[in-house]
Tab-separated table of C-alpha atoms in Angstrom:
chain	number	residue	atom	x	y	z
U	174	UNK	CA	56.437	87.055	-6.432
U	175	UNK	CA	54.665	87.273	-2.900
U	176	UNK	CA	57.984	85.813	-0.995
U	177	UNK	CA	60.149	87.737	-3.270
U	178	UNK	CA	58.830	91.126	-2.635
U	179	UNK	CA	58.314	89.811	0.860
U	180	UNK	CA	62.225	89.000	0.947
U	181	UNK	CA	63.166	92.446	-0.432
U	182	UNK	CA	61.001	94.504	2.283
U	183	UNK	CA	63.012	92.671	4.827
U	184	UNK	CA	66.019	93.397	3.389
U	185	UNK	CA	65.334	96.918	3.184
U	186	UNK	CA	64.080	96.825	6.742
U	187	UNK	CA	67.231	95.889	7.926
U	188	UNK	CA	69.371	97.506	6.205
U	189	UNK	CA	67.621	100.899	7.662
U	190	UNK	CA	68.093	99.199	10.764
U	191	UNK	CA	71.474	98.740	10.472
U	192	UNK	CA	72.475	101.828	9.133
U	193	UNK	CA	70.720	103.510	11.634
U	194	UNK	CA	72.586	101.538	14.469
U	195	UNK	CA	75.742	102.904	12.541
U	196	UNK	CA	75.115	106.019	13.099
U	197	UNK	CA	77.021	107.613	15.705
U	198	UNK	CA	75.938	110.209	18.189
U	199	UNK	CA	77.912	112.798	16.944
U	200	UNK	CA	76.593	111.950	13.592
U	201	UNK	CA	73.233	112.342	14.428
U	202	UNK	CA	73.643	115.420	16.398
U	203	UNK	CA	75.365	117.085	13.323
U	204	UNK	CA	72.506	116.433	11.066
U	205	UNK	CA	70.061	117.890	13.727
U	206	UNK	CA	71.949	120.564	14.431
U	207	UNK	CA	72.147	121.015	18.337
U	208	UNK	CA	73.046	118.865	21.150
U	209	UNK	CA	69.896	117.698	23.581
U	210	UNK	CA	71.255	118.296	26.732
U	211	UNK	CA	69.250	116.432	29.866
U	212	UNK	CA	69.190	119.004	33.081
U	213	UNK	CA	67.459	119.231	35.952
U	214	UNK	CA	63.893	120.720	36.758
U	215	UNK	CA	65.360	123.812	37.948
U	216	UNK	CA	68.449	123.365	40.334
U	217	UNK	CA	70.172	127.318	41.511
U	218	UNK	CA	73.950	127.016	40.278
U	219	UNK	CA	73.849	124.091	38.274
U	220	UNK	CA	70.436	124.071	35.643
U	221	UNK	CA	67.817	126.311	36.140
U	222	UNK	CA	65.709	129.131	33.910
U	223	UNK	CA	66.086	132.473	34.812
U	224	UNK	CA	63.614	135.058	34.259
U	225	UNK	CA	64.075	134.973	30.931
U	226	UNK	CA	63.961	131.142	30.061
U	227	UNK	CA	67.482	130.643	29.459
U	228	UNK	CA	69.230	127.770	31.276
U	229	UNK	CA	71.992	128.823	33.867
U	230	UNK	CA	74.511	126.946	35.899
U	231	UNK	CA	77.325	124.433	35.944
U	232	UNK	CA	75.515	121.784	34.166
U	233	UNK	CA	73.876	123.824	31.525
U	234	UNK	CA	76.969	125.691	31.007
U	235	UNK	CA	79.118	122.055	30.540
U	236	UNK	CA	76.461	121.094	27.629
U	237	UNK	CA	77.163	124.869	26.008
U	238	UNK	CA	80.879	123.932	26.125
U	239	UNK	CA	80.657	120.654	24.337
U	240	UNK	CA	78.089	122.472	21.473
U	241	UNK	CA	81.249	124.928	21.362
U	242	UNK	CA	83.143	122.302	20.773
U	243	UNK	CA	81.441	120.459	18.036
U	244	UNK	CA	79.385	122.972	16.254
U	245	UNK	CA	82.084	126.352	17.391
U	246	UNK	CA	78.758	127.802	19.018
U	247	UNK	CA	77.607	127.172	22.956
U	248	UNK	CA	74.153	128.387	21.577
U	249	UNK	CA	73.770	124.726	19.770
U	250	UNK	CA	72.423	123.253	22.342
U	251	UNK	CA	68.103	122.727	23.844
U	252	UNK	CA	67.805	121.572	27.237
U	253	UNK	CA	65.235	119.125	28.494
U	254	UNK	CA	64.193	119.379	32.131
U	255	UNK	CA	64.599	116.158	33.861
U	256	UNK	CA	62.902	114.442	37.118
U	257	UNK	CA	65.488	112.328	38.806
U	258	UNK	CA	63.455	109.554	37.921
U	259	UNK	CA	63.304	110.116	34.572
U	260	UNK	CA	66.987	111.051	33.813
U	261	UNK	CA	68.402	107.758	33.046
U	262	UNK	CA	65.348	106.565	30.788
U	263	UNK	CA	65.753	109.767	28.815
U	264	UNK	CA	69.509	108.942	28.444
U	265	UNK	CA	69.234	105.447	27.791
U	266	UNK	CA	66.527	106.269	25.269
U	267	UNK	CA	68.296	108.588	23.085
U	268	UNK	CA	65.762	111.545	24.011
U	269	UNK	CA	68.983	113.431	25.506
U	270	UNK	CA	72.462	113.040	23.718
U	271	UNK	CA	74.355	114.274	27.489
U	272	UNK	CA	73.055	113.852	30.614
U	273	UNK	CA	74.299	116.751	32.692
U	274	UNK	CA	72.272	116.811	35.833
U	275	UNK	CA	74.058	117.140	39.098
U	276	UNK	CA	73.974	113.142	39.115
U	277	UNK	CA	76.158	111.070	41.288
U	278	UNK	CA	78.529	108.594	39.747
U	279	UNK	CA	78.208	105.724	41.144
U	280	UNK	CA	79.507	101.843	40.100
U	281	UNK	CA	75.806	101.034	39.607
U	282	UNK	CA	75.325	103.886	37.295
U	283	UNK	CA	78.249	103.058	35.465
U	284	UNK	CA	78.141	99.168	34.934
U	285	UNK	CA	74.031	97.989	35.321
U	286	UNK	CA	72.140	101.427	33.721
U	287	UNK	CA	74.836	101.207	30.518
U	288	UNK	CA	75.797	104.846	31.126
U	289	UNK	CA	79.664	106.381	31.030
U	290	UNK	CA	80.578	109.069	33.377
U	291	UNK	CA	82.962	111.441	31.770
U	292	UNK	CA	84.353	113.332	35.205
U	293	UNK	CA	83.760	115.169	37.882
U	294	UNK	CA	82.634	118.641	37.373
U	295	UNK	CA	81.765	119.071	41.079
U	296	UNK	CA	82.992	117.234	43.871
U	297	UNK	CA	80.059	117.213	46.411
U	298	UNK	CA	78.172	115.537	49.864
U	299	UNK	CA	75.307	115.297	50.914
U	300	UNK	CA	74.136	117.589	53.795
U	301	UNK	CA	70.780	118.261	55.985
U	302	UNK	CA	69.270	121.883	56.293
U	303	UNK	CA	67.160	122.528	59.229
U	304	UNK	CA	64.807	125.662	60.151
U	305	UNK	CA	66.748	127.364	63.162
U	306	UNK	CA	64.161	128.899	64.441
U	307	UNK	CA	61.396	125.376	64.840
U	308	UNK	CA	64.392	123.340	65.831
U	309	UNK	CA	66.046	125.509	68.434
U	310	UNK	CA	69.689	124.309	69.977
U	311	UNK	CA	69.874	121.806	66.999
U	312	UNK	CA	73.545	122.188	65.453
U	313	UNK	CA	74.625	118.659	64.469
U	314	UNK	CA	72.860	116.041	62.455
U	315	UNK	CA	73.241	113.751	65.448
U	316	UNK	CA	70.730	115.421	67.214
U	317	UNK	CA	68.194	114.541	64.534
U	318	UNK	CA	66.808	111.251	65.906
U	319	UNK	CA	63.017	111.133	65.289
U	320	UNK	CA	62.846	114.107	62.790
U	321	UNK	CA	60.409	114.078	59.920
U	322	UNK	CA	62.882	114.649	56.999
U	323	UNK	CA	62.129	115.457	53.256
U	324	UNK	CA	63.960	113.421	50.843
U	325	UNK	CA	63.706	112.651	46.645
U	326	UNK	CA	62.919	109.849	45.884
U	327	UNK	CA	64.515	108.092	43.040
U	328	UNK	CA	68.169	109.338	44.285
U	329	UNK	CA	71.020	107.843	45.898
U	330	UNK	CA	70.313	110.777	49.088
U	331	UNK	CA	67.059	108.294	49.720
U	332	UNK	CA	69.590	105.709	50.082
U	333	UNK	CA	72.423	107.597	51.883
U	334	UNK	CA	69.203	109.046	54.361
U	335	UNK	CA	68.756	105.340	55.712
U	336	UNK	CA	72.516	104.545	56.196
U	337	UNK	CA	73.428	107.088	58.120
U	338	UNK	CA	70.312	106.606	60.433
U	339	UNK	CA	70.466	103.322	60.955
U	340	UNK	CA	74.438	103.705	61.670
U	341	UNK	CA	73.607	106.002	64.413
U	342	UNK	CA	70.797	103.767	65.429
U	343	UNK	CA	68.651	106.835	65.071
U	344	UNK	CA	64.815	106.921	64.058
U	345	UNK	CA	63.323	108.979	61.422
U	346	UNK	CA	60.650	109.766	59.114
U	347	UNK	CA	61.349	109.764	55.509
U	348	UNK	CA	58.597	112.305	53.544
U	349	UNK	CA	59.726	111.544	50.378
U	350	UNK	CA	58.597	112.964	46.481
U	351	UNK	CA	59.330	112.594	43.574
U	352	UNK	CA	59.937	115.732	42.029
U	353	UNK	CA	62.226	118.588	43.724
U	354	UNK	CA	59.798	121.488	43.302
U	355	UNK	CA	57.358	118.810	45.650
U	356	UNK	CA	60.238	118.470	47.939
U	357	UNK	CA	61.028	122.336	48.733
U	358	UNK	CA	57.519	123.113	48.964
U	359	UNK	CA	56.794	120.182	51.717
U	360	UNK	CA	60.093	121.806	53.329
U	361	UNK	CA	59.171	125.496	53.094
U	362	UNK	CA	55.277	124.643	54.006
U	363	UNK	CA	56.616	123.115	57.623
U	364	UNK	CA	55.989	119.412	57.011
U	365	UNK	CA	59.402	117.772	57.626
U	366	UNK	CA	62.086	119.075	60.060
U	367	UNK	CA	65.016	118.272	57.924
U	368	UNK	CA	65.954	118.919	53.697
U	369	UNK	CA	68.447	116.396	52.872
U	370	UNK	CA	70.338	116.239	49.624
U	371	UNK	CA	73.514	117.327	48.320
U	372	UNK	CA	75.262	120.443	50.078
U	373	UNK	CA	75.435	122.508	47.581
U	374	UNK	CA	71.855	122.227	46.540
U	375	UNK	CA	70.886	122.969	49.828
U	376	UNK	CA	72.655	126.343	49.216
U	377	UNK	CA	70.843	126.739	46.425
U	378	UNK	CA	67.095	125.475	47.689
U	379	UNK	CA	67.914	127.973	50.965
U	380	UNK	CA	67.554	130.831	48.921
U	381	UNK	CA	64.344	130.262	47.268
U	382	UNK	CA	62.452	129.712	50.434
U	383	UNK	CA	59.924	132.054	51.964
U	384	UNK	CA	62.747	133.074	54.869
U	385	UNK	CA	65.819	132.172	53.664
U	386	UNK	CA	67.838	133.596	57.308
U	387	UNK	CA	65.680	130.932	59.045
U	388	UNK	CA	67.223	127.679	58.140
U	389	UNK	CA	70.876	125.821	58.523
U	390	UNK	CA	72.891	123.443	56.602
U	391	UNK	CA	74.178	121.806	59.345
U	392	UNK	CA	78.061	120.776	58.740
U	393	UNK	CA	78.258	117.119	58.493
U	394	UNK	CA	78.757	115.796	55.110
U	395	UNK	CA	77.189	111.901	55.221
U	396	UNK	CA	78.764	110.506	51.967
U	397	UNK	CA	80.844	111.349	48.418
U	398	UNK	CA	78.690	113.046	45.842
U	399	UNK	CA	80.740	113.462	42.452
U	400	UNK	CA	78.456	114.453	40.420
U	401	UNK	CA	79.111	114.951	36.969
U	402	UNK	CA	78.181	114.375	32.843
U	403	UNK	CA	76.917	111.004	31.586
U	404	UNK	CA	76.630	109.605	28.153
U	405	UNK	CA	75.455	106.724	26.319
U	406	UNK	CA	77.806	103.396	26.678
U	407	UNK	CA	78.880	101.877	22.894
U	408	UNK	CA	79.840	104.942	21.264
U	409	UNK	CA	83.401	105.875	22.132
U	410	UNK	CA	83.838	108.837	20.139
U	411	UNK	CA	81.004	110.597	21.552
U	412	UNK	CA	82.296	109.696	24.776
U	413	UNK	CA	85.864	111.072	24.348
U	414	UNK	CA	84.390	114.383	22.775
U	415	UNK	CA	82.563	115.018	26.305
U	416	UNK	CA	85.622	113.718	28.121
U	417	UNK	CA	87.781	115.923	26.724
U	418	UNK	CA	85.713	118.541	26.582
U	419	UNK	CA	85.644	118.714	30.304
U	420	UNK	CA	89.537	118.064	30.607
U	421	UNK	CA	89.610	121.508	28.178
U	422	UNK	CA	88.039	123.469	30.924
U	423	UNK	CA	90.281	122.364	33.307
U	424	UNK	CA	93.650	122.288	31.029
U	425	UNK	CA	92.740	126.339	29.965
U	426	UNK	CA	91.775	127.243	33.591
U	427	UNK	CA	95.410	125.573	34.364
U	428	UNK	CA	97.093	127.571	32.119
U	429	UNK	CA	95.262	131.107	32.790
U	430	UNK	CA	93.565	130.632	29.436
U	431	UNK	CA	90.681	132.695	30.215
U	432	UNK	CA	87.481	134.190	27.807
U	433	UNK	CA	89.009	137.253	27.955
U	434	UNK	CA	92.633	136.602	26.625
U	435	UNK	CA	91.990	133.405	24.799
U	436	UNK	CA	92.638	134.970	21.386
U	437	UNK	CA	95.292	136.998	22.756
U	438	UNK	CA	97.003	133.704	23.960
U	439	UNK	CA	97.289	132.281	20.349
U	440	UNK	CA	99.883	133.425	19.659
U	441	UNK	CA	101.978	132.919	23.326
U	442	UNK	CA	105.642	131.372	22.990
U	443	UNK	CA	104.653	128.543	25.148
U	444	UNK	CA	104.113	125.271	23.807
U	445	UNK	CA	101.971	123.453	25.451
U	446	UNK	CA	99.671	126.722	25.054
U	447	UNK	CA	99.589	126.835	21.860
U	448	UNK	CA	99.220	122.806	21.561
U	449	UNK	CA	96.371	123.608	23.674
U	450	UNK	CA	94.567	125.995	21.857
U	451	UNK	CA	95.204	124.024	17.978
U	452	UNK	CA	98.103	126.675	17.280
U	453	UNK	CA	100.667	123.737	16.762
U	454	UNK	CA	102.087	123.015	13.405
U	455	UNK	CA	100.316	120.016	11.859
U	456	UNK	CA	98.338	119.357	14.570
U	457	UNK	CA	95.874	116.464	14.379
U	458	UNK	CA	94.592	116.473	18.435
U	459	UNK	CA	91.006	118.137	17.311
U	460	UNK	CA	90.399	116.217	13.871
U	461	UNK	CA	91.769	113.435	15.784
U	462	UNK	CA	88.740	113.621	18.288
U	463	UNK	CA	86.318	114.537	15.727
U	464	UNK	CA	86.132	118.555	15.846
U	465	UNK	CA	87.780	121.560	14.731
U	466	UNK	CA	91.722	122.287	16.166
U	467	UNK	CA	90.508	124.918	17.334
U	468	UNK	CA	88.154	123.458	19.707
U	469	UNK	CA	89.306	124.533	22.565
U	470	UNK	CA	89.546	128.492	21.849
U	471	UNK	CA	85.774	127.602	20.683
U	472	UNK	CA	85.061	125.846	24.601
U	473	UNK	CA	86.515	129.170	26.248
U	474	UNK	CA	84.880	131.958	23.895
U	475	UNK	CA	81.225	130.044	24.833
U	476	UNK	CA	81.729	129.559	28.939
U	477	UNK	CA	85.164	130.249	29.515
U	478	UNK	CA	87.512	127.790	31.836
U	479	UNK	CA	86.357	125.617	34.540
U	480	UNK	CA	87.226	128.059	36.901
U	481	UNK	CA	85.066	130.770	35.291
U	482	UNK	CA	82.303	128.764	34.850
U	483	UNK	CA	82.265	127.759	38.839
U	484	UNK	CA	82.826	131.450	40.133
U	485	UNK	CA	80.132	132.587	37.822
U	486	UNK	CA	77.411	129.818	38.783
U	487	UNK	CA	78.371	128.944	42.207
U	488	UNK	CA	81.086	130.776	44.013
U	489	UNK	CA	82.011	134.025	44.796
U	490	UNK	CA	80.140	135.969	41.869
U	491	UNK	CA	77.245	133.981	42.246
U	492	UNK	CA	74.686	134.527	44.976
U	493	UNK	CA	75.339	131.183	46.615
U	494	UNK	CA	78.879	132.260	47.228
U	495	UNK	CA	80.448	128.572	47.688
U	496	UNK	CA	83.666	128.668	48.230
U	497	UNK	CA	86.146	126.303	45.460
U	498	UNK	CA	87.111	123.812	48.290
U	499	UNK	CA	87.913	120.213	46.728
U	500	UNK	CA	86.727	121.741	43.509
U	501	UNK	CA	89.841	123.851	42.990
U	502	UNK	CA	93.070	122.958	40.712
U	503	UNK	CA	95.125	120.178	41.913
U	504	UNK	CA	97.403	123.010	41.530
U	505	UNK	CA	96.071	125.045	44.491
U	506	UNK	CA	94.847	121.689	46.851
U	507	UNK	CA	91.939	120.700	45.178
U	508	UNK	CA	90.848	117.400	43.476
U	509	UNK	CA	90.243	118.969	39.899
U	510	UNK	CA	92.948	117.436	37.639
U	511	UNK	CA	93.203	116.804	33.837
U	512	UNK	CA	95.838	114.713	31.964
U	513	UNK	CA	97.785	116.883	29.154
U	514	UNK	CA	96.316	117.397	26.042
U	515	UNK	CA	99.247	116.140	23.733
């Protein structure tokens, strides 16, 4: 009786287990309720609180979208603040269900650490900021040899720091952290020279120091920096619903489907409009991906279209005031394209 009971406990045992390795990610999201969305520990433009505790930028903004897309409510979603040491762990783990933390794709990332990158929701490079007024006459990273420069560690800047040194056979001395807030106060306190890490972060870091008129970012861009949303490898569907979900915000921004007319647009005479936004006859494309048909009017009512959500965090109606660049619409000479949803 031992061995049988024995024998049944196993069976049980596994059959949790496998049932529970059935379970998809958007399955287990649905019965919690929200999406856990993995952000930085406070990055201007992209993830950080404002005074209020609510997450702003580009990356908290994508995991809003992708709620709106699942659930029909952006508000679906909790964000967990993320070291860049501990964003892949958390990812890998199942603590987070997106990873949306201005994180570099890179084919490491993608094969090795068993994550999938969905896009590019900002095409980036990494930069160095300087104080003007300690480092007098210094307008080109080439004049940096022998600087103390402050660096995260954990990212591929650390890396990109040491190639472009030792290309220039130039000395330096890394000062490296591991957390960001550790890394703008040695900067702001005096104790490196140079802030290296991606451009537009040093945008955003610039304006949180003590004298924000007294530093740089020098011009040179040292390396490609797409950063963009990760997910779990091994679960396809989830991936596509993220995929697609950034394509959205690209297709509506395309099309001048904006938050303010997207309702109005329902009912335009163009097709692939209407495809778009679930208005087709016996459409299938939502269902087909695992949400409503009307997913996409759902993306734009919670952040509006790519284009929206960049101006507001970011560019001109933000205070870092970065202009679209290689981040606009193939359309208008940028490197921001989407296939067709059809």
């Amino acid at each position: 009786m031992k061995h049988i009971a024995i024998g049944i406990l196993g069976a049980a045992t596994l059959g949790l287990m496998a049932s529970a390795a059935s379970a998809t990610t958007l399955d287990t999201v649905k019965a919690k309720g929200f999406i856990q969305c993995g952000v930085s520990t406070g990055l201007a433009g992209f993830s950080a609180p404002d005074d209020k505790g609510d997450w702003q930028g580009i990356d908290a903004d994508f995991c809003r979208a992708v709620a709106a897309a699942v659930f029909g409510d952006g508000t679906k979603v909790k964000f967990t603040p993320l070291s860049a040491k501990e964003r892949f762990t958390a990812l890998q783990s199942g603590e987070v269900d997106i990873l949306s933390r201005n994180t570099t794709w890179t084919i490491n990332r993608d094969t090795a650490l068993g994550l999938n990158f969905v896009g590019t929701t900002y095409y980036d490079g990494q930069g160095f900021m300087i104080n003007a007024k300690k480092l007098p006459g210094v307008n080109s990273a080439l004049q940096l040899s022998g600087a103390a420069v402050c660096v995260q560690s954990g990212t591929t800047t650390e890396l990109n720091l040491a190639d472009y040194f030792k290309a220039n056979k130039m000395e330096y001395n890394p000062v490296v952290f591991e957390k960001l807030e550790e890394v703008n106060a040695a900067y702001d306190a005096g104790r490196c020279d140079v802030y290296t890490t991606d451009q537009s972060g040093l945008y955003g870091i610039r304006l949180t120091l003590g004298s924000p008129a007294d530093h740089v970012v020098l011009p040179e861009i040292i390396s490609k920096e797409p950063l963009g949303p990760a997910v779990r490898q091994g679960d396809d569907q989830w991936y596509h619903i993220v995929k697609w979900t950034y394509f959205a915000l690209l297709d509506a921004e395309e099309l001048g489907i904006t938050k303010a007319n997207v309702d109005e647009m329902k009912s335009s005479a163009s097709p692939e409009i209407k495809r778009v936004l679930g208005q087709e006859a016996d459409t299938k494309i939502g269902t087909d991906l695992g949400v409503s048909n009307d997913w996409v009017v759902n993306i734009v009512k919670a952040v509006g279209n790519y284009g929206e959500m960049f101006d507001r965090n970011v560019g001109s109606g933000s205070p870092l005031k970065i202009a679209r660049g290689i981040n606009a619409l193939w359309t208008k000479g940028g490197l921001q394209y989407a296939p067709p949803i059809r």
